[in-house]
């Protein structure tokens, strides 16, 4: 068989196209061995293949197109993958005319899991047309937003296409489970080229509703009795930015129900889904739900420090859903403690974990064997043992040796498969303890799976959260340490919410090593998420471009720098006329005026105890106090007096009083600018010429030279990871966002996050929901920020500007955020053109002055500037009472409906 692939694509100079598929002629899935296409004209590229044998015809061809740019980067066209069953066509020649599917097309979002399986499922009306045995052409096109009872029709200038008559349009098949609508027609008696168009039809009445937009399509072909043509027209030209919906965001631990155990549980998601359905919300967004049990203290409440990127947190297990009838008396004994914990305003993490794990240990001996014998458990174990076994072994060793730091364990400091097999073996002393974790994880899996299914039955989808980092001493780092840079700490640069930056303490990723196996760890992580979630938020997506890397010797994020990044060379500084001295620019600048400014009356003791010198008017830190980590360790042994706190922070500030930083453990020469150099006394004490030259170089370093470099970094990772999942992907692109980020996200069809208080445009105080891009999520606040009501009282001047400029109100802003103001802000976001508007539960409740919480401060989930913050926010009313709040629910439902969501 002669097979011709013809792709409609207009290339620029330096670009080329190829095709890759599941056959040796198409590179056997390898992009490097893909078959090149040849340039035909400004509209088409093609390749003609003599298909080798009859045997090869029996295997359907799956293929995709690959665009290679002038700089060597590649981009594959999008979709589930194109496929042709050659045996379905009784012809000696097959011509396939395809259209390029750009990942960033809006329509692609509607072929993801949440839309196909839940949100648009009710609109999937099946339509079948009679088979045309004499057909010469098949026309295929996608139309994701057709309403229930609709299909497409084909109209054109030829007799076989009705001569543009709308009386009897040619209907396309609309078959459940198939992305394309299609129809077979006989064009053997027509003269080419042919002009045609698709239209929207009432499938039952077979009447035209509307034509697609744009000019007529044109097919230039010839008809030969031995040839069959497949025309894939991509997407129908209809508005693709009309679907909009709203959702609610709340951590699972913050949910409160009448039956929960002092903390939100997976089963509470069912009640939340009931309420969401009741008011017209279509999405529930949660924070990471992975196990964070490192220390068995309240410090494990931080949901972004998972000891496993795969295991679920036992905190969320509903005990009533686990206990067998014979063990119910044991659960009844816990009822007083359950009621006590459930009545508390905030989460008591340690008490909840103690009660739950204690009860599970009681019932495990009598229930474990029955669970392990079930087919559902055995299926779960088989699908998850790649992470489940090492995780369970890690938990056992963590508890046996009293620390998660595997570097301190007497045995098993490295995760050796043979040693793990011995630990897990049934005759091992630790088997029961290890299997106990299997037992817990299985029940968590069942409860979350059932909650997701229930939400779907209510027309509600779940959106999860993938944390950018993993805990330094967790199962992932223990199992595959080569995937991480254990000597570096990940964090975020200084911003308005954390002046010293953020040090998350996570190891950074060894991306070159991850790339060697095709990012297998990340792909498994995404696949695990898809077991429960329909969409997910990539926490700090900027980390896929570059990550803020902090040396191990630093405590504060201020001493970090972006990795990878193109450094500044000494020659650049010298070439700008700067009298460059590494000691002056890359070491702390300490003089008597600096000491007086930082320490005041404590300057004398500081000089005596912590500094050497002065020499030439400058001091240096004694070797024992040269790093922030050394200072931290010293003061940890002292009383936390006000004087000690001031001196400790002052020493931190001295150590960060530098202009340039050297990259730790790198063979690359050069320097990185410390962020915010103009705020340092080191900078202020330089000559004016040096200051000006450094400003110019600083701007170039952060905002120009890295852009193409960071684009290539992201494009090596994100397309490959997006391909492994069919979930809807949203990126948290907040903070110091490089100019290249919006372009990459738009190119890949990743939804951005637009926060009203964090504008992305320079010289703008607030972002405007009305100006948000369609592929985005708009929100007035996130879990890392104060709520609308909390923010309103933080900065009077800022609030006044918002009241006048963004709300369009005259006069003085109210001192407190009224329910009316909260509602106005919610309506701003609901009216946005963005696909999703998602609100923290607290901000929605803020519309109702009778229902909302009195204590505004208690609504805050996290304060990023506080290291070791206790995450313990809980709703102040139960989900059952929320469902009964008729006035509020009616008002919220009307707001959502009137804004077309």
Coordinates of N, CA and C in Angstrom, one line a residue, residues 163 817 888:
X163 N -24.8 21.4 -2.3 CA -24.8 22.7 -2.9 C -25.2 23.8 -2.0
X817 N -14.0 45.1 56.1 CA -14.6 44.5 54.8 C -16.0 44.0 55.1
X888 N -27.6 32.1 52.5 CA -26.2 32.2 51.9 C -26.1 31.4 50.7

